Amino acid sequence: MITVEAAAAGEQTVSGTVVPFREVALTAQIGGRVTLVAGAEGDFFDRDEVLVAISDERLVAQRQQALAEMRSAEAAMREAQMQYGREVASPRARNIGQMPGMGMPAMFDQFFTRPMGAMAGMGDPAVDRHADLYSRYIGIDQAASRWKEARSRLEEIDSAIRDTRSVAPSSGLIMRKHVEEGDTVQPGQPLVSFGHVEVLRVEADIPARLVARLRVGDMVRVTLDVSKTEVDARVAQIFPIADPQRHTVTVKFDLPRGVPGGPGMYADVHIPGTDTTPGLVRIPLSAIIPGGALPRVAVVEADGTARVRMVRLGSVQGDMVTVLTGLEAGERILDSPYATIRSGERVDSAA
């Protein structure tokens, strides 16, 4: 008869995948035909290098039109400013008497029209001058408004032209291409996936029961698939939510710079052990009742009788096996039960 003890938790190995430190998906900001895809998967690019270009002929034509509108507005504004300055400096320049061939009309205006208008209260030179100045000022303001409108349109077009170029956000590799030259794309459509690979990470789905052993900043041992290289990786991120189907938690580990290999490669993450694992016990293989479709043990009750109980077994190490469910530490079981033992039988304490 033996007493069940809690299992010592050894190092656990979980498979993972090498991933870029950061991966971004570049999408089309404007619709059109793809005119350039700068490279293939795995090609390296420096920051701000063009990765994908979309046709911009229509936008270039619109830009030329906006520039022409700006030049026209500038000319109109200069003309309005000149007319305003002329009105300020020479308010009587518009007097018809100073125009060639207008001597008699001017004389008639001076001796008859203006005096009669003044007598009737129908004319005020000061008001007329103010109206003329205001009219010239309005001309300047309207021309300036047209120039600002054309300028805003030009800036909008320049922004759209910049959106036809997708550039590398940092130095790194093209991870995946989603388009080819000649394809027609719509706004929001993926173009390429780009990864920053100067620093690599390992991403692994860790069983929820093992995540409690990890803390951000901890160092763990990682074995890379390249020549079985072993390195120490830092726990960088532990996702807060577990997968409800697989009951795993995604954990990311930062690899040191200069490690061999690249994204997509296989890696083993070695989760360190603890003194004991709650809920797990280990028993000798000899304590399993021989025969039967499911593993069973004979638990010795306090009154000296046997109670046959089904258990769920885990990993085997030597002549010991881990029991995942069905037994608790401190319970007593028979070390070598016979195949026909039944619940309720009295057992010898020496069995």
Coordinates of N, CA and C in Angstrom, one line a residue, residues 48-257:
D48 N 11.0 53.7 -45.8 CA 10.5 54.7 -46.8 C 10.8 54.3 -48.2
E49 N 11.3 53.1 -48.5 CA 11.4 52.6 -49.9 C 10.0 52.2 -50.4
V50 N 9.7 52.5 -51.7 CA 8.4 52.2 -52.2 C 8.3 50.7 -52.4
L51 N 7.2 50.1 -51.9 CA 6.9 48.7 -52.0 C 5.9 48.5 -53.1
V52 N 4.8 49.2 -53.2 CA 3.7 49.1 -54.2 C 3.3 50.5 -54.7
A53 N 3.1 50.6 -56.0 CA 2.7 51.9 -56.6 C 1.4 51.6 -57.4
I54 N 0.5 52.6 -57.3 CA -0.8 52.5 -58.0 C -0.8 53.7 -59.0
S55 N -1.4 53.4 -60.2 CA -1.5 54.4 -61.2 C -2.0 55.8 -60.7
D56 N -1.3 56.9 -61.1 CA -1.7 58.2 -60.7 C -1.9 59.2 -61.8
E57 N -2.1 58.7 -63.1 CA -2.2 59.6 -64.2 C -3.4 60.5 -64.1
R58 N -4.5 60.0 -63.6 CA -5.7 60.9 -63.5 C -5.5 62.0 -62.4
L59 N -4.8 61.6 -61.3 CA -4.5 62.6 -60.3 C -3.5 63.6 -60.8
V60 N -2.5 63.2 -61.6 CA -1.6 64.2 -62.1 C -2.3 65.2 -63.0
A61 N -3.2 64.7 -63.8 CA -4.0 65.7 -64.7 C -4.8 66.6 -63.8
Q62 N -5.4 66.1 -62.8 CA -6.2 67.0 -61.9 C -5.3 68.0 -61.2
R63 N -4.0 67.6 -60.9 CA -3.1 68.5 -60.3 C -2.7 69.7 -61.2
Q64 N -2.5 69.3 -62.5 CA -2.2 70.4 -63.5 C -3.4 71.4 -63.6
Q65 N -4.6 70.9 -63.6 CA -5.8 71.8 -63.6 C -5.8 72.7 -62.4
A66 N -5.5 72.1 -61.2 CA -5.5 72.9 -60.0 C -4.5 74.0 -60.0
L67 N -3.3 73.6 -60.6 CA -2.2 74.6 -60.7 C -2.6 75.8 -61.6
A68 N -3.3 75.4 -62.7 CA -3.8 76.5 -63.7 C -4.8 77.4 -63.0
E69 N -5.7 76.8 -62.2 CA -6.7 77.6 -61.4 C -6.0 78.5 -60.4
M70 N -4.9 78.0 -59.8 CA -4.2 78.9 -58.9 C -3.5 80.1 -59.6
R71 N -2.9 79.8 -60.8 CA -2.3 80.9 -61.5 C -3.3 81.9 -62.0
S72 N -4.5 81.4 -62.4 CA -5.5 82.4 -62.8 C -6.0 83.2 -61.7
A73 N -6.2 82.6 -60.5 CA -6.6 83.3 -59.3 C -5.5 84.3 -58.9
E74 N -4.2 84.0 -59.0 CA -3.2 84.9 -58.6 C -3.2 86.1 -59.6
A75 N -3.4 85.9 -60.9 CA -3.4 87.0 -61.8 C -4.6 87.9 -61.5
A76 N -5.8 87.3 -61.2 CA -7.0 88.1 -60.9 C -6.7 88.9 -59.6
M77 N -6.1 88.3 -58.6 CA -5.8 89.0 -57.4 C -4.8 90.2 -57.6
R78 N -3.8 90.0 -58.4 CA -2.9 91.1 -58.7 C -3.6 92.3 -59.4
E79 N -4.5 91.9 -60.4 CA -5.3 92.9 -61.1 C -6.2 93.7 -60.1
A80 N -6.9 93.0 -59.2 CA -7.7 93.6 -58.3 C -7.0 94.5 -57.3
Q81 N -5.8 94.1 -56.9 CA -5.0 94.9 -56.0 C -4.5 96.2 -56.7
M82 N -4.2 96.1 -58.0 CA -3.7 97.2 -58.8 C -4.9 98.2 -58.9
Q83 N -6.1 97.7 -59.2 CA -7.2 98.6 -59.4 C -7.6 99.3 -58.1
Y84 N -7.4 98.6 -57.0 CA -7.7 99.2 -55.6 C -6.7 100.3 -55.4
G85 N -5.4 100.0 -55.6 CA -4.4 101.0 -55.4 C -4.6 102.2 -56.3
R86 N -5.0 102.0 -57.5 CA -5.3 103.1 -58.4 C -6.4 104.0 -57.9
E87 N -7.5 103.3 -57.4 CA -8.6 104.1 -56.9 C -8.2 104.9 -55.7
V88 N -7.3 104.4 -54.8 CA -6.9 105.1 -53.6 C -6.0 106.3 -54.0
A89 N -5.1 106.1 -55.0 CA -4.2 107.2 -55.4 C -4.9 108.2 -56.3
S90 N -5.8 107.8 -57.1 CA -6.4 108.7 -58.1 C -7.8 108.5 -58.2
P91 N -8.6 108.9 -57.2 CA -10.0 108.6 -57.2 C -10.8 109.2 -58.4
R92 N -10.3 110.2 -59.0 CA -11.0 110.8 -60.2 C -10.5 110.3 -61.5
A93 N -9.7 109.2 -61.4 CA -9.2 108.7 -62.7 C -10.3 108.2 -63.6
R94 N -11.4 107.8 -63.0 CA -12.5 107.3 -63.8 C -13.4 108.4 -64.4
N95 N -13.0 109.7 -64.1 CA -13.8 110.8 -64.6 C -13.8 110.8 -66.1
I96 N -15.0 110.8 -66.7 CA -15.0 110.7 -68.2 C -14.4 111.8 -68.9
G97 N -14.2 113.0 -68.2 CA -13.6 114.1 -68.8 C -12.1 113.9 -69.2
Q98 N -11.5 112.9 -68.6 CA -10.1 112.6 -68.8 C -9.9 111.6 -69.9
M99 N -11.0 111.1 -70.5 CA -11.0 110.1 -71.5 C -11.0 110.8 -72.9
P100 N -10.2 110.4 -73.9 CA -10.2 111.0 -75.2 C -11.6 111.1 -75.8
G101 N -11.9 112.3 -76.4 CA -13.2 112.4 -77.1 C -14.4 112.6 -76.2
M102 N -14.2 112.8 -74.9 CA -15.3 112.9 -74.0 C -15.4 114.3 -73.4
G103 N -14.8 115.3 -74.1 CA -14.9 116.7 -73.6 C -16.2 117.2 -73.4
M104 N -17.1 117.2 -74.4 CA -18.4 117.7 -74.3 C -19.3 117.0 -73.3
P105 N -19.3 115.7 -73.3 CA -20.1 115.0 -72.2 C -19.6 115.3 -70.9
A106 N -18.3 115.5 -70.7 CA -17.7 115.9 -69.4 C -18.2 117.3 -69.0
M107 N -18.2 118.2 -70.0 CA -18.7 119.6 -69.7 C -20.1 119.6 -69.3
F108 N -20.9 118.8 -70.0 CA -22.4 118.7 -69.7 C -22.6 118.1 -68.3
D109 N -21.7 117.1 -68.0 CA -21.8 116.4 -66.6 C -21.5 117.4 -65.5
Q110 N -20.4 118.2 -65.8 CA -19.9 119.1 -64.8 C -20.9 120.3 -64.5
F111 N -21.5 120.9 -65.6 CA -22.3 122.1 -65.4 C -23.8 121.8 -65.2
F112 N -24.3 120.7 -65.6 CA -25.7 120.4 -65.5 C -26.1 119.2 -64.7
T113 N -25.4 118.0 -65.0 CA -25.9 116.8 -64.4 C -25.6 116.8 -62.9
R114 N -24.3 117.1 -62.5 CA -23.9 117.0 -61.1 C -24.6 118.1 -60.3
P115 N -24.6 119.4 -60.8 CA -25.3 120.4 -60.0 C -26.8 120.1 -59.8
M116 N -27.5 119.6 -60.8 CA -28.9 119.3 -60.7 C -29.1 118.1 -59.7
G117 N -28.2 117.1 -59.8 CA -28.3 116.0 -58.9 C -28.1 116.4 -57.5
A118 N -27.1 117.3 -57.3 CA -26.9 117.7 -55.9 C -28.0 118.5 -55.3
M119 N -28.7 119.4 -56.2 CA -29.8 120.1 -55.8 C -31.0 119.2 -55.4
A120 N -31.1 118.1 -56.1 CA -32.2 117.2 -55.9 C -31.9 116.2 -54.8
G121 N -30.7 116.3 -54.2 CA -30.3 115.3 -53.2 C -30.0 113.9 -53.7
M122 N -29.6 113.8 -55.0 CA -29.4 112.5 -55.6 C -27.9 112.2 -55.8
G123 N -27.0 112.9 -55.3 CA -25.6 112.6 -55.5 C -24.8 113.0 -54.3
D124 N -23.8 112.2 -53.9 CA -22.9 112.4 -52.8 C -21.5 111.9 -53.2
P125 N -20.6 112.7 -53.5 CA -19.3 112.3 -54.0 C -18.6 111.4 -52.9
A126 N -18.7 111.7 -51.6 CA -18.0 110.9 -50.6 C -18.6 109.5 -50.6
V127 N -19.9 109.3 -50.7 CA -20.5 108.0 -50.7 C -20.1 107.3 -52.0
D128 N -20.0 108.0 -53.1 CA -19.6 107.3 -54.4 C -18.2 106.8 -54.2
R129 N -17.3 107.6 -53.6 CA -15.9 107.2 -53.5 C -15.8 106.0 -52.6
H130 N -16.6 106.0 -51.5 CA -16.5 104.8 -50.6 C -17.0 103.6 -51.3
A131 N -18.1 103.7 -52.1 CA -18.6 102.6 -52.8 C -17.6 102.0 -53.8
D132 N -16.8 102.9 -54.5 CA -15.8 102.5 -55.5 C -14.7 101.7 -54.7
L133 N -14.2 102.3 -53.6 CA -13.2 101.6 -52.9 C -13.6 100.2 -52.4
Y134 N -14.8 100.2 -51.9 CA -15.4 98.9 -51.4 C -15.5 97.8 -52.5
S135 N -15.9 98.3 -53.7 CA -16.0 97.4 -54.8 C -14.6 96.8 -55.2
R136 N -13.6 97.7 -55.2 CA -12.3 97.2 -55.5 C -11.8 96.2 -54.5
Y137 N -12.1 96.5 -53.2 CA -11.7 95.6 -52.1 C -12.3 94.2 -52.2
I138 N -13.6 94.2 -52.6 CA -14.4 93.0 -52.8 C -13.7 92.2 -53.9
G139 N -13.3 92.9 -54.9 CA -12.6 92.2 -56.0 C -11.3 91.4 -55.6
I140 N -10.6 92.1 -54.7 CA -9.4 91.5 -54.1 C -9.8 90.2 -53.3
D141 N -10.8 90.4 -52.4 CA -11.2 89.3 -51.6 C -11.7 88.1 -52.3
Q142 N -12.5 88.4 -53.4 CA -13.0 87.3 -54.2 C -11.8 86.5 -54.9
A143 N -10.9 87.3 -55.4 CA -9.7 86.6 -56.1 C -8.9 85.8 -55.1
A144 N -8.7 86.3 -53.9 CA -8.0 85.6 -52.8 C -8.7 84.3 -52.4
S145 N -10.0 84.4 -52.4 CA -10.8 83.2 -52.0 C -10.7 82.1 -53.1
R146 N -10.7 82.5 -54.4 CA -10.5 81.6 -55.5 C -9.1 80.9 -55.4
W147 N -8.1 81.7 -55.0 CA -6.7 81.2 -54.9 C -6.6 80.2 -53.7
K148 N -7.2 80.5 -52.6 CA -7.2 79.6 -51.5 C -7.9 78.3 -51.8
E149 N -9.1 78.4 -52.5 CA -9.8 77.2 -52.9 C -9.0 76.3 -53.8
A150 N -8.3 76.9 -54.8 CA -7.4 76.2 -55.7 C -6.3 75.6 -54.9
R151 N -5.7 76.3 -54.0 CA -4.6 75.8 -53.2 C -5.0 74.6 -52.3
S152 N -6.2 74.6 -51.7 CA -6.7 73.5 -51.0 C -6.9 72.3 -51.9
R153 N -7.5 72.5 -53.0 CA -7.6 71.4 -54.0 C -6.3 70.8 -54.4
L154 N -5.3 71.6 -54.6 CA -4.0 71.1 -54.9 C -3.4 70.3 -53.8
E155 N -3.5 70.7 -52.5 CA -3.1 69.9 -51.4 C -3.8 68.6 -51.3
E156 N -5.1 68.6 -51.6 CA -5.9 67.4 -51.5 C -5.4 66.4 -52.6
I157 N -5.1 66.9 -53.8 CA -4.6 66.0 -54.8 C -3.2 65.5 -54.5
D158 N -2.4 66.4 -53.9 CA -1.0 65.9 -53.6 C -1.1 64.8 -52.5
S159 N -2.0 64.9 -51.6 CA -2.2 63.9 -50.6 C -2.7 62.6 -51.2
A160 N -3.6 62.7 -52.2 CA -4.0 61.5 -52.9 C -2.9 60.8 -53.7
I161 N -2.0 61.7 -54.3 CA -0.9 61.1 -55.1 C 0.1 60.4 -54.1
R162 N 0.3 60.9 -52.9 CA 1.1 60.2 -51.9 C 0.5 58.9 -51.6
D163 N -0.8 58.8 -51.5 CA -1.5 57.6 -51.2 C -1.3 56.5 -52.2
T164 N -0.9 56.9 -53.4 CA -0.7 55.9 -54.5 C 0.6 55.1 -54.2
R165 N 1.4 55.5 -53.3 CA 2.7 54.9 -53.0 C 2.6 54.3 -51.6
S166 N 2.8 53.0 -51.5 CA 2.9 52.3 -50.2 C 4.4 52.1 -49.9
V167 N 4.9 52.7 -48.8 CA 6.3 52.6 -48.5 C 6.6 51.8 -47.3
A168 N 7.8 51.3 -47.1 CA 8.2 50.5 -46.0 C 8.1 51.3 -44.7
P169 N 7.4 50.9 -43.7 CA 7.3 51.7 -42.4 C 8.6 51.6 -41.6
S170 N 9.4 50.6 -41.9 CA 10.7 50.4 -41.2 C 11.5 49.5 -42.1
S171 N 12.7 49.3 -41.8 CA 13.5 48.3 -42.5 C 13.0 46.9 -42.2
G172 N 12.9 46.0 -43.2 CA 12.3 44.7 -43.0 C 12.1 44.0 -44.3
L173 N 11.3 42.9 -44.2 CA 11.0 42.0 -45.3 C 9.6 42.1 -45.7
I174 N 9.4 41.8 -47.0 CA 8.0 41.5 -47.5 C 7.7 40.1 -47.1
M175 N 6.7 39.9 -46.2 CA 6.3 38.6 -45.7 C 5.3 37.9 -46.7
R176 N 4.4 38.7 -47.2 CA 3.4 38.1 -48.2 C 3.0 39.2 -49.2
K177 N 2.9 38.8 -50.4 CA 2.3 39.7 -51.5 C 0.9 39.3 -51.7
H178 N 0.0 40.3 -51.8 CA -1.4 40.0 -52.0 C -1.9 40.5 -53.4
V179 N -1.0 41.2 -54.1 CA -1.3 41.7 -55.5 C -0.1 41.5 -56.4
E180 N -0.4 41.6 -57.7 CA 0.7 41.6 -58.7 C 0.5 42.9 -59.6
E181 N 1.5 43.2 -60.3 CA 1.5 44.3 -61.3 C 0.3 44.1 -62.3
G182 N -0.5 45.1 -62.5 CA -1.6 45.0 -63.4 C -2.9 44.7 -62.8
D183 N -2.9 44.3 -61.5 CA -4.1 44.1 -60.8 C -4.8 45.5 -60.5
T184 N -6.1 45.4 -60.5 CA -6.9 46.6 -60.1 C -7.4 46.4 -58.7
V185 N -7.1 47.4 -57.9 CA -7.4 47.3 -56.4 C -8.4 48.4 -56.1
Q186 N -9.1 48.2 -54.9 CA -10.1 49.1 -54.4 C -9.5 49.6 -53.0
P187 N -10.0 50.7 -52.5 CA -9.5 51.2 -51.2 C -9.8 50.2 -50.1
G188 N -8.8 49.9 -49.3 CA -8.9 49.0 -48.2 C -8.4 47.6 -48.6
Q189 N -8.1 47.3 -49.8 CA -7.7 46.0 -50.3 C -6.2 45.8 -49.8
P190 N -5.9 44.6 -49.2 CA -4.5 44.3 -48.8 C -3.5 44.3 -50.0
L191 N -2.4 44.9 -49.8 CA -1.3 44.9 -50.9 C -0.2 44.0 -50.5
V192 N 0.5 44.2 -49.4 CA 1.6 43.4 -48.9 C 1.5 43.3 -47.4
S193 N 2.1 42.3 -46.8 CA 2.3 42.2 -45.4 C 3.8 42.4 -45.2
F194 N 4.2 43.3 -44.3 CA 5.6 43.7 -44.2 C 6.0 43.5 -42.7
G195 N 7.2 42.9 -42.5 CA 7.7 42.5 -41.2 C 9.0 43.2 -40.8
H196 N 9.1 43.7 -39.6 CA 10.3 44.2 -39.0 C 11.1 43.0 -38.4
V197 N 12.2 42.6 -39.0 CA 12.9 41.4 -38.7 C 14.2 41.6 -38.1
E198 N 14.6 42.9 -37.8 CA 15.9 43.1 -37.1 C 15.9 42.4 -35.7
V199 N 14.7 42.3 -35.1 CA 14.5 41.6 -33.9 C 13.4 40.6 -34.1
L200 N 13.6 39.3 -33.7 CA 12.6 38.3 -33.9 C 11.9 37.9 -32.6
R201 N 10.8 37.3 -32.8 CA 10.1 36.7 -31.6 C 9.6 35.3 -31.9
V202 N 9.3 34.6 -30.8 CA 8.7 33.3 -30.9 C 7.3 33.5 -30.3
E203 N 6.3 33.0 -31.1 CA 4.9 33.1 -30.6 C 4.5 31.6 -30.4
A204 N 3.9 31.4 -29.2 CA 3.5 30.0 -28.8 C 2.2 30.1 -28.1
D205 N 1.4 29.0 -28.3 CA 0.1 28.9 -27.6 C 0.4 28.0 -26.4
I206 N 0.4 28.5 -25.2 CA 0.8 27.8 -24.0 C -0.5 27.3 -23.3
P207 N -0.5 26.0 -22.9 CA -1.7 25.6 -22.1 C -1.9 26.5 -20.9
A208 N -3.2 26.7 -20.7 CA -3.6 27.7 -19.6 C -3.0 27.3 -18.3
R209 N -2.8 26.0 -18.0 CA -2.3 25.6 -16.7 C -0.8 25.9 -16.5
L210 N -0.1 26.1 -17.7 CA 1.3 26.4 -17.6 C 1.6 27.9 -17.6
V211 N 0.6 28.7 -18.0 CA 0.9 30.1 -18.1 C 1.2 30.7 -16.7
A212 N 0.6 30.2 -15.7 CA 0.9 30.7 -14.3 C 2.3 30.7 -13.9
R213 N 3.1 29.9 -14.7 CA 4.6 29.8 -14.3 C 5.3 31.0 -15.0
L214 N 4.7 31.7 -15.8 CA 5.4 32.8 -16.6 C 5.0 34.2 -16.1
R215 N 6.0 35.1 -16.2 CA 5.7 36.5 -15.9 C 6.5 37.3 -17.0
V216 N 5.9 38.4 -17.3 CA 6.6 39.3 -18.3 C 7.9 39.7 -17.8
G217 N 9.0 39.5 -18.6 CA 10.3 39.8 -18.2 C 11.1 38.6 -17.8
D218 N 10.4 37.4 -17.6 CA 11.1 36.2 -17.3 C 12.0 35.7 -18.5
M219 N 13.0 35.0 -18.2 CA 13.9 34.4 -19.3 C 13.6 32.9 -19.3
V220 N 13.3 32.4 -20.5 CA 13.1 31.0 -20.7 C 14.0 30.5 -21.8
R221 N 14.2 29.2 -21.8 CA 15.1 28.6 -22.8 C 14.3 28.2 -24.1
V222 N 14.8 28.5 -25.2 CA 14.2 28.3 -26.5 C 15.2 27.5 -27.4
T223 N 14.7 26.5 -28.0 CA 15.5 25.7 -29.0 C 15.0 26.0 -30.4
L224 N 15.8 26.6 -31.2 CA 15.5 26.9 -32.6 C 15.7 25.7 -33.5
D225 N 14.9 25.7 -34.6 CA 15.0 24.5 -35.5 C 16.3 24.5 -36.3
V226 N 17.0 25.7 -36.4 CA 18.2 25.8 -37.1 C 19.4 25.2 -36.2
S227 N 19.9 24.1 -36.6 CA 21.0 23.4 -35.9 C 20.7 23.2 -34.5
K228 N 19.4 23.2 -34.1 CA 19.0 23.0 -32.7 C 19.7 24.0 -31.8
T229 N 19.8 25.3 -32.2 CA 20.4 26.3 -31.5 C 19.5 26.7 -30.2
E230 N 20.2 26.7 -29.1 CA 19.5 27.1 -27.8 C 19.9 28.5 -27.4
V231 N 18.8 29.3 -27.1 CA 19.0 30.7 -26.7 C 18.1 31.0 -25.6
D232 N 18.4 32.1 -24.8 CA 17.5 32.5 -23.8 C 16.6 33.6 -24.4
A233 N 15.3 33.5 -24.2 CA 14.3 34.5 -24.7 C 13.6 35.1 -23.5
R234 N 13.2 36.3 -23.7 CA 12.5 37.1 -22.7 C 11.0 37.0 -22.9
V235 N 10.2 36.8 -21.9 CA 8.7 36.8 -22.0 C 8.3 38.3 -22.3
A236 N 7.8 38.6 -23.5 CA 7.5 39.9 -23.9 C 6.0 40.3 -23.7
Q237 N 5.2 39.3 -23.9 CA 3.7 39.6 -23.9 C 2.9 38.3 -23.6
I238 N 2.0 38.4 -22.6 CA 1.1 37.3 -22.3 C -0.3 37.8 -22.6
F239 N -1.0 37.2 -23.6 CA -2.3 37.7 -23.9 C -3.2 37.5 -22.7
P240 N -4.2 38.4 -22.5 CA -5.0 38.3 -21.3 C -6.2 37.3 -21.4
I241 N -6.5 36.8 -22.6 CA -7.6 36.0 -22.8 C -7.2 34.6 -23.4
A242 N -7.7 33.6 -22.9 CA -7.4 32.2 -23.4 C -8.4 31.8 -24.5
D243 N -7.9 31.0 -25.4 CA -8.7 30.4 -26.5 C -9.7 29.5 -25.9
P244 N -11.0 29.8 -26.1 CA -12.1 29.0 -25.4 C -12.2 27.6 -26.0
Q245 N -11.7 27.3 -27.2 CA -11.7 26.0 -27.8 C -10.5 25.2 -27.4
R246 N -9.3 25.8 -27.4 CA -8.1 25.0 -27.2 C -7.6 25.2 -25.8
H247 N -8.1 26.1 -25.0 CA -7.7 26.4 -23.6 C -6.2 26.7 -23.6
T248 N -5.8 27.5 -24.5 CA -4.4 28.0 -24.5 C -4.3 29.5 -24.5
V249 N -3.2 30.0 -24.1 CA -3.0 31.4 -24.0 C -1.8 31.7 -24.9
T250 N -1.9 32.7 -25.8 CA -0.8 33.1 -26.7 C 0.2 33.9 -25.9
V251 N 1.5 33.5 -26.0 CA 2.6 34.2 -25.3 C 3.7 34.5 -26.4
K252 N 4.3 35.7 -26.3 CA 5.3 36.1 -27.2 C 6.6 36.2 -26.4
F253 N 7.7 35.7 -27.0 CA 9.0 35.7 -26.4 C 10.0 36.5 -27.3
D254 N 10.7 37.5 -26.8 CA 11.7 38.2 -27.6 C 13.0 37.4 -27.7
L255 N 13.5 37.2 -28.9 CA 14.8 36.5 -29.1 C 15.9 37.5 -29.1
P256 N 17.1 37.1 -28.7 CA 18.3 38.0 -28.8 C 18.6 38.3 -30.3
R257 N 19.2 39.5 -30.5 CA 19.6 39.9 -31.9 C 20.6 38.9 -32.4

